[in-house]
N, C-alpha and C. Protein backbone atom coordinates (compact mmCIF):
# COMPACT_ATOMS: atom_id res chain seq x y z
N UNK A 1 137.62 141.34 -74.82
CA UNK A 1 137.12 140.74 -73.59
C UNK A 1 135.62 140.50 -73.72
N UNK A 2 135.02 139.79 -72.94
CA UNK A 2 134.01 139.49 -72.59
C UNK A 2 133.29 139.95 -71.73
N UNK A 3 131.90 140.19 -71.23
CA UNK A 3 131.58 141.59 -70.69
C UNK A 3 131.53 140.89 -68.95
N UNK A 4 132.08 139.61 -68.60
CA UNK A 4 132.19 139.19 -67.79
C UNK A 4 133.46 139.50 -67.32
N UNK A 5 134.34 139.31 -67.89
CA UNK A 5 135.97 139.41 -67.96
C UNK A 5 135.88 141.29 -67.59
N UNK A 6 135.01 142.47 -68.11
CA UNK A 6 135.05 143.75 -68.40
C UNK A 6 134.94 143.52 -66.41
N UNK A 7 133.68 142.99 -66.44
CA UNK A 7 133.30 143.45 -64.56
C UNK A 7 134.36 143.12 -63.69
N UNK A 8 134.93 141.84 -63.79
CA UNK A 8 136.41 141.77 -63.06
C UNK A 8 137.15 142.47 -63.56
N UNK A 9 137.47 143.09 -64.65
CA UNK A 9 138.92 143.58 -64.38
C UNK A 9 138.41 145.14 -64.32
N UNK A 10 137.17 145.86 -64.27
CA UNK A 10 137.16 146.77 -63.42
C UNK A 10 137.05 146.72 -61.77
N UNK A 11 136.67 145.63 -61.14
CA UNK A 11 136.50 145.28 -59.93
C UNK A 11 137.99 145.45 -59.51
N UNK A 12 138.76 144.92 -60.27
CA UNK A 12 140.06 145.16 -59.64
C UNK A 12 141.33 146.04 -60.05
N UNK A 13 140.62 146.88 -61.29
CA UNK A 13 140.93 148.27 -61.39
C UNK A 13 140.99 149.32 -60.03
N UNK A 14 140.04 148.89 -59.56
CA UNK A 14 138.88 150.19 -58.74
C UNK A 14 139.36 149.37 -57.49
N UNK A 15 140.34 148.46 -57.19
CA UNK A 15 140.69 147.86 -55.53
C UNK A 15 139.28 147.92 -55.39
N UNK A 16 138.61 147.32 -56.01
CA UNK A 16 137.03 146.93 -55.47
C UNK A 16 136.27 148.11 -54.90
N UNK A 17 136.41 148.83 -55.18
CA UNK A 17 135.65 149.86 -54.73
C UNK A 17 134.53 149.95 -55.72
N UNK A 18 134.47 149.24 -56.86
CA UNK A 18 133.53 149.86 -57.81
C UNK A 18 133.34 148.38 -58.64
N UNK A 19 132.37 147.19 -58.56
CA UNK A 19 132.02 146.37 -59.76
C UNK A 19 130.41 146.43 -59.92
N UNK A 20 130.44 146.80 -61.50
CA UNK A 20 129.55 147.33 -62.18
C UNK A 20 128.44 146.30 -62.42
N UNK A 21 127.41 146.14 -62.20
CA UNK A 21 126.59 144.85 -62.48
C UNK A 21 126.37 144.39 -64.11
N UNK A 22 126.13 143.36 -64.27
CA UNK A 22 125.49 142.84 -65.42
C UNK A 22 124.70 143.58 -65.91
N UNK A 23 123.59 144.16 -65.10
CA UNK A 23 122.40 145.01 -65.70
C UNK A 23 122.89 145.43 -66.03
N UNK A 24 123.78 146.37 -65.65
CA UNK A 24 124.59 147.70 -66.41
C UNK A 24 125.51 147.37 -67.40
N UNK A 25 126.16 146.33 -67.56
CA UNK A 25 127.63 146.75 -68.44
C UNK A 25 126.70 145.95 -69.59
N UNK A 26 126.12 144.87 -69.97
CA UNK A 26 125.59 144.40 -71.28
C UNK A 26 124.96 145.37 -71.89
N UNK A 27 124.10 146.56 -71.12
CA UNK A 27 123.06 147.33 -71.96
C UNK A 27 123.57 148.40 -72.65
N UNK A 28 124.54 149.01 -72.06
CA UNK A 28 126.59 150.12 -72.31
C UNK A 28 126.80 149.29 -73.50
N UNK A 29 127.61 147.74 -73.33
CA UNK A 29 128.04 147.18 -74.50
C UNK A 29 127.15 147.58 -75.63
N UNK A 30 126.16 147.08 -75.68
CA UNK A 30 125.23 147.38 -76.59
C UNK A 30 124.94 148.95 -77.34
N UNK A 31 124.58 149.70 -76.30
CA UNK A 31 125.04 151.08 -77.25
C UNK A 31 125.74 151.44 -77.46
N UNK A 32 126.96 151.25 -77.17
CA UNK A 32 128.61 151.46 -77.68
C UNK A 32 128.72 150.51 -79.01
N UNK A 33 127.95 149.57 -79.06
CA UNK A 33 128.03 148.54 -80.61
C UNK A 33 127.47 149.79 -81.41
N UNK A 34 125.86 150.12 -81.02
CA UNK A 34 125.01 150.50 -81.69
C UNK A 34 125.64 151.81 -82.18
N UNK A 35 126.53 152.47 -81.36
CA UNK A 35 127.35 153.80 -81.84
C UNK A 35 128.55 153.68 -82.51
N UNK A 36 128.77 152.44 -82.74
CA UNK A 36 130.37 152.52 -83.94
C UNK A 36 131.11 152.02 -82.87
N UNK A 37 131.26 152.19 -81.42
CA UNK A 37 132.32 151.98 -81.12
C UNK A 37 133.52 150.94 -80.49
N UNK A 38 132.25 149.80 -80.73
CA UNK A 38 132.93 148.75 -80.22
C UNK A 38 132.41 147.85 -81.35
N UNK A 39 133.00 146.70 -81.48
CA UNK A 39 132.66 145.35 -82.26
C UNK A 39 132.11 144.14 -81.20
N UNK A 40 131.24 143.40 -81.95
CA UNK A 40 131.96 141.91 -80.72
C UNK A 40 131.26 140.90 -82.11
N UNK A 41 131.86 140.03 -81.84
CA UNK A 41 132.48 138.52 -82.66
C UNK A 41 131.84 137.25 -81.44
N UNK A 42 131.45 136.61 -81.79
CA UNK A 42 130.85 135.14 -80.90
C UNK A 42 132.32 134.19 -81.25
N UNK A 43 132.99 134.20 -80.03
CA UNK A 43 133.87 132.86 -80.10
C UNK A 43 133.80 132.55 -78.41
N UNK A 44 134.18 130.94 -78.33
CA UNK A 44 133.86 129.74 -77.53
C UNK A 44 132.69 129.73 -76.53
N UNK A 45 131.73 130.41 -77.46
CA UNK A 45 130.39 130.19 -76.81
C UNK A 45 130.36 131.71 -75.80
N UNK A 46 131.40 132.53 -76.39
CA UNK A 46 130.95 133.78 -76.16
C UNK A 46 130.99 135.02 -76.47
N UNK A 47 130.58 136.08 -76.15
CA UNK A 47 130.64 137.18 -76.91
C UNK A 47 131.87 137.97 -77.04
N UNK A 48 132.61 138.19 -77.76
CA UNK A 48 134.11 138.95 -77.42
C UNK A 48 133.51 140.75 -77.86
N UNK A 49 134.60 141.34 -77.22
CA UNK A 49 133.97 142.92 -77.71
C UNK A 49 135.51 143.43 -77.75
N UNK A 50 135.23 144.06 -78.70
CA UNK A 50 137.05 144.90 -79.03
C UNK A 50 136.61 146.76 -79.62
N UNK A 51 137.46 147.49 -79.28
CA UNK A 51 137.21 149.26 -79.75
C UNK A 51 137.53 149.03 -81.24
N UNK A 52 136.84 149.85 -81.62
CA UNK A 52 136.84 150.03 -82.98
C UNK A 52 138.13 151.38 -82.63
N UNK A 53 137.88 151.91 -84.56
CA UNK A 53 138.81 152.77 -84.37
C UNK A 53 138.76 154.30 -83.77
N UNK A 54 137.06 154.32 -84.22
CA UNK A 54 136.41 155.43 -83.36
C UNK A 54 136.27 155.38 -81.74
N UNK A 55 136.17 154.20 -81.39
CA UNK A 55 136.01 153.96 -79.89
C UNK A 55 137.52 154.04 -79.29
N UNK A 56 138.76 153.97 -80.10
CA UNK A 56 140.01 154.40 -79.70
C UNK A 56 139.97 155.87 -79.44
N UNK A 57 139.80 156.17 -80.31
CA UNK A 57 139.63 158.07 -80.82
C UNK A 57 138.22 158.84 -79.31
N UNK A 58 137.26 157.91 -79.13
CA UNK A 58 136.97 158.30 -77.82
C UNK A 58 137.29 158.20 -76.70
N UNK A 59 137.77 156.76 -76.40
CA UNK A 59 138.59 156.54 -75.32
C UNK A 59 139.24 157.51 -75.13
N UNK A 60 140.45 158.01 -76.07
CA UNK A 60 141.51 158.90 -75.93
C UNK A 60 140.95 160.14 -75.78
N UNK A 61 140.08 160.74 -75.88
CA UNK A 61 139.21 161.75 -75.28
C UNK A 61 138.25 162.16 -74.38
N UNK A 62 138.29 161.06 -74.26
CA UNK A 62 137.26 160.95 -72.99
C UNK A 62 137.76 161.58 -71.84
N UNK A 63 136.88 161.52 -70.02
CA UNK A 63 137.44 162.01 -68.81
C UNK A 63 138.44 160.54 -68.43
N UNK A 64 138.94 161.02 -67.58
CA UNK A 64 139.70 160.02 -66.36
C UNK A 64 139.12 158.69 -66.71
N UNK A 65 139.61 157.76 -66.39
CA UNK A 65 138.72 156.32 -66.46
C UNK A 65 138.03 156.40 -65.13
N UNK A 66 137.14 155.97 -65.11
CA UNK A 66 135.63 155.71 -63.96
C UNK A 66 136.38 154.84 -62.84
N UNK A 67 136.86 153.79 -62.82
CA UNK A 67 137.87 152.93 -61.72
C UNK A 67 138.97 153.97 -61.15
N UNK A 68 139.19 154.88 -61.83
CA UNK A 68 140.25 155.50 -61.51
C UNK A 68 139.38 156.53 -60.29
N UNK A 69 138.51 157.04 -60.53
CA UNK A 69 137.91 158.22 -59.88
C UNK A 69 137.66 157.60 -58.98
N UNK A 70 136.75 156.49 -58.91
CA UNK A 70 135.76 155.54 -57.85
C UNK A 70 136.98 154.82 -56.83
N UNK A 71 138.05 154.83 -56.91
CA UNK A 71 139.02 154.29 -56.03
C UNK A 71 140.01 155.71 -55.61
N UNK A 72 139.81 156.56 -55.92
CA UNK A 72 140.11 158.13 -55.15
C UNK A 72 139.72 158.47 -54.46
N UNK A 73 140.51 158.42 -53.16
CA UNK A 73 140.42 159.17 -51.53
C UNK A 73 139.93 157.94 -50.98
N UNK A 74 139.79 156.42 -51.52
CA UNK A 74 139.42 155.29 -50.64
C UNK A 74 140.57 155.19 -49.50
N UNK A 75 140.08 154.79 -48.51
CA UNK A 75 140.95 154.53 -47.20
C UNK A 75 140.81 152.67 -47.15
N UNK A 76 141.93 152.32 -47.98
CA UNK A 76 141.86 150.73 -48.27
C UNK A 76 141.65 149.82 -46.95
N UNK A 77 142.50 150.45 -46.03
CA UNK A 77 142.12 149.75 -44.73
C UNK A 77 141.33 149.66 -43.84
N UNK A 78 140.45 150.82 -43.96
CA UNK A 78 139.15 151.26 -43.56
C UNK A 78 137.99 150.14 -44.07
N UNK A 79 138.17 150.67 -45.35
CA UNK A 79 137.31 149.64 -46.20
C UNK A 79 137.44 147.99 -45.72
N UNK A 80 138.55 147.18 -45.87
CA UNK A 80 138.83 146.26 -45.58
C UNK A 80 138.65 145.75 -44.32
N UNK A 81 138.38 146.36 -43.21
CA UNK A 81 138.21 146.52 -41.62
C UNK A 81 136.55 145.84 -41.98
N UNK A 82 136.07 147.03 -42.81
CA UNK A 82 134.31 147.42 -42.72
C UNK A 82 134.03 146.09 -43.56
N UNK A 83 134.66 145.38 -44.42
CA UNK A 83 134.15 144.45 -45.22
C UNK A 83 133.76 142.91 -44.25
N UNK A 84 134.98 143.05 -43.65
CA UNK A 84 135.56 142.12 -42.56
C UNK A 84 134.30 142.06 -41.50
N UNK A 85 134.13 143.23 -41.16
CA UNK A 85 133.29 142.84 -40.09
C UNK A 85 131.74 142.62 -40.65
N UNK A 86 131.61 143.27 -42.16
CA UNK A 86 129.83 142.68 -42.64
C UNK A 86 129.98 141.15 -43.00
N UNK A 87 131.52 140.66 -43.44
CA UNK A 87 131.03 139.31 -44.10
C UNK A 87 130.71 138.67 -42.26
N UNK A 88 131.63 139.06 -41.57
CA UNK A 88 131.49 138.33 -40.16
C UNK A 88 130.24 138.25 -39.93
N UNK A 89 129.21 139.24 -40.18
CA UNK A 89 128.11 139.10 -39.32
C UNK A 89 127.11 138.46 -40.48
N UNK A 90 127.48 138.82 -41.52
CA UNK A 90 126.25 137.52 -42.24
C UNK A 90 127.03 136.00 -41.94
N UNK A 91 127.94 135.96 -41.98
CA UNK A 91 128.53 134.43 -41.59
C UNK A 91 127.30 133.84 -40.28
N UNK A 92 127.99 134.95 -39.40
CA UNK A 92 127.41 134.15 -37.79
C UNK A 92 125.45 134.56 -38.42
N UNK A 93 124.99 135.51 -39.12
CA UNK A 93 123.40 135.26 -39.03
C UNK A 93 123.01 134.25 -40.06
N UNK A 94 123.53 133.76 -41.00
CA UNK A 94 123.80 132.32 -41.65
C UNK A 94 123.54 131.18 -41.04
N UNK A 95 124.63 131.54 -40.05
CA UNK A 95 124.75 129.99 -39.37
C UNK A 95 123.70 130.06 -38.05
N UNK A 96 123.10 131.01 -37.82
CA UNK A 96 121.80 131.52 -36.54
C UNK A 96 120.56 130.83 -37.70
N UNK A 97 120.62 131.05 -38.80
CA UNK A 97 119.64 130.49 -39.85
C UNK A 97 119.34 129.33 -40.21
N UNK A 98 120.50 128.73 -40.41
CA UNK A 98 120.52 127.50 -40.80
C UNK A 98 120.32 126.57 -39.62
N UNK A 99 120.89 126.51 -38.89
CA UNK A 99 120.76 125.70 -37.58
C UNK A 99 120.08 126.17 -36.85
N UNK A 100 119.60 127.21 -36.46
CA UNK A 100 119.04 127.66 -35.32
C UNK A 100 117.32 127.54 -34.57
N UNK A 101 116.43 127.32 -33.98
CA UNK A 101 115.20 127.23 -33.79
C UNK A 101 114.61 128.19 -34.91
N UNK A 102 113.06 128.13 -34.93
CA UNK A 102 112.22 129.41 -35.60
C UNK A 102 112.34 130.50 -34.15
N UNK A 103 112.86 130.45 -33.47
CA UNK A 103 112.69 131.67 -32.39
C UNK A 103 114.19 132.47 -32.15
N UNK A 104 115.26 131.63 -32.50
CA UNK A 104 116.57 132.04 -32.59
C UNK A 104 116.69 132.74 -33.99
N UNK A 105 115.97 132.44 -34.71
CA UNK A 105 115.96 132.55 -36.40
C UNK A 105 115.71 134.42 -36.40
N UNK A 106 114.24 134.31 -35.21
CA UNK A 106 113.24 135.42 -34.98
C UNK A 106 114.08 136.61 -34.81
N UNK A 107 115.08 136.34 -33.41
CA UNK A 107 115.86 136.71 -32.78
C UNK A 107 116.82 137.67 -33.22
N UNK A 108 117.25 136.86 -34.59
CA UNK A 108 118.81 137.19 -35.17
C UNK A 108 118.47 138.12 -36.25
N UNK A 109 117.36 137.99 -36.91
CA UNK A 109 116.36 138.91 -37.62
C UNK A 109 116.08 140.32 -37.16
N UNK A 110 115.91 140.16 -35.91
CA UNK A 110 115.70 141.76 -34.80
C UNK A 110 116.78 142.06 -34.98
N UNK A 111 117.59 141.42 -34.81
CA UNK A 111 119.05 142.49 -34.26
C UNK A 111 120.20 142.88 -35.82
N UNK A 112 119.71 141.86 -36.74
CA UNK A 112 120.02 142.81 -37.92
C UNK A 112 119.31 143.92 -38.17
N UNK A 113 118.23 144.13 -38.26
CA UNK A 113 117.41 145.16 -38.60
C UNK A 113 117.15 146.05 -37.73
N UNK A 114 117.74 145.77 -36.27
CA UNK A 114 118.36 147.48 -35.44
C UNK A 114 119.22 147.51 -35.61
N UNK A 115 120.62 146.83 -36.28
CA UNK A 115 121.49 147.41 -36.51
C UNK A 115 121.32 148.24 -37.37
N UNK A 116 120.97 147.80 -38.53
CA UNK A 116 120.37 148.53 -39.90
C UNK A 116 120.00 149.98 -39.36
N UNK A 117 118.78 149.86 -38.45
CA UNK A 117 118.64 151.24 -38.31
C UNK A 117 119.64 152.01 -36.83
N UNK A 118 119.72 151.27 -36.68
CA UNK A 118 121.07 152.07 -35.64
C UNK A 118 122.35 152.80 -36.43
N UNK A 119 122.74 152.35 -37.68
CA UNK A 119 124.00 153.10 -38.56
C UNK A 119 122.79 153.66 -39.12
N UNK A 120 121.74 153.71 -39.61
CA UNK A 120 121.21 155.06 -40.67
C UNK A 120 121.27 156.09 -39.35
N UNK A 121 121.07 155.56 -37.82
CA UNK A 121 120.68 156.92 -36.90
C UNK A 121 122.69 157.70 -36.81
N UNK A 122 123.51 156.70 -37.31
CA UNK A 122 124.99 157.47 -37.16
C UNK A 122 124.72 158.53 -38.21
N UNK A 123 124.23 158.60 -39.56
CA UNK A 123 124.38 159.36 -40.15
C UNK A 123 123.07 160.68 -40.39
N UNK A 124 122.08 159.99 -38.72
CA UNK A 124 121.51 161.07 -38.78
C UNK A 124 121.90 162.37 -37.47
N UNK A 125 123.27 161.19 -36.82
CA UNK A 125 124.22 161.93 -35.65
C UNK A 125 122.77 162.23 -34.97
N UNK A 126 122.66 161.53 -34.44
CA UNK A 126 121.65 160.76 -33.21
C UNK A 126 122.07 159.44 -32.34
N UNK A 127 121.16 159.24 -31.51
CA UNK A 127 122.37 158.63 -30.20
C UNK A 127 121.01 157.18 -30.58
């Protein structure tokens, strides 16, 4: 795979609970080359990466896979509720942005950023 192909198919290892950024997984690839344990080969204009035989021999020793842990005790519908309602509200402060006056713009700006601090005050269980 390709270290693009690696982030999706842990993204949907992990029911999305867990995709790993670019920063992170190219600089991993790389010391996993630099340690024996992976290969990669340049074909159709991209990098392929495959386990060596040592990187089998760690795999197989290694802990739990990381997608596996990071999607343990998720409450899928919970999650999916909570996703639902952040894309909703960047949608509608999007469209307060794009169309809206510089004073509606002002507006929609305030009330993200008390929401913001209105959930840090849930988890400081304050009213």
């Amino acid at each position: 795979m390709h270290g693009y192909e690696m982030i999706q198919e842990i993204a949907e290892r992990s029911g999305g609970a867990w995709k790993p950024s670019p920063g992170s997984v190219y600089p991993t690839l790389q010391l996993l080359e630099d340690e024996g344990l992976i290969v990669s080969e340049s074909g159709g204009g991209k990098k392929l990466f495959s386990l060596t035989g040592a990187g089998r021999t760690a795999a197989g020793e290694g802990p739990e896979a990381p997608w596996e842990e990071a999607s343990r005790g998720v409450d899928w519908e919970a999650l999916n509720e909570i996703r639902q309602a952040g894309f909703g509200m960047m949608e509608a402060f999007g469209q307060v942005w794009k169309t809206g006056s510089k004073e509606q713009r002002e507006k929609a700006l305030a009330v993200i950023n008390e929401t913001r601090r209105k959930l840090y005050l849930i988890l400081a269980d304050e009213d």
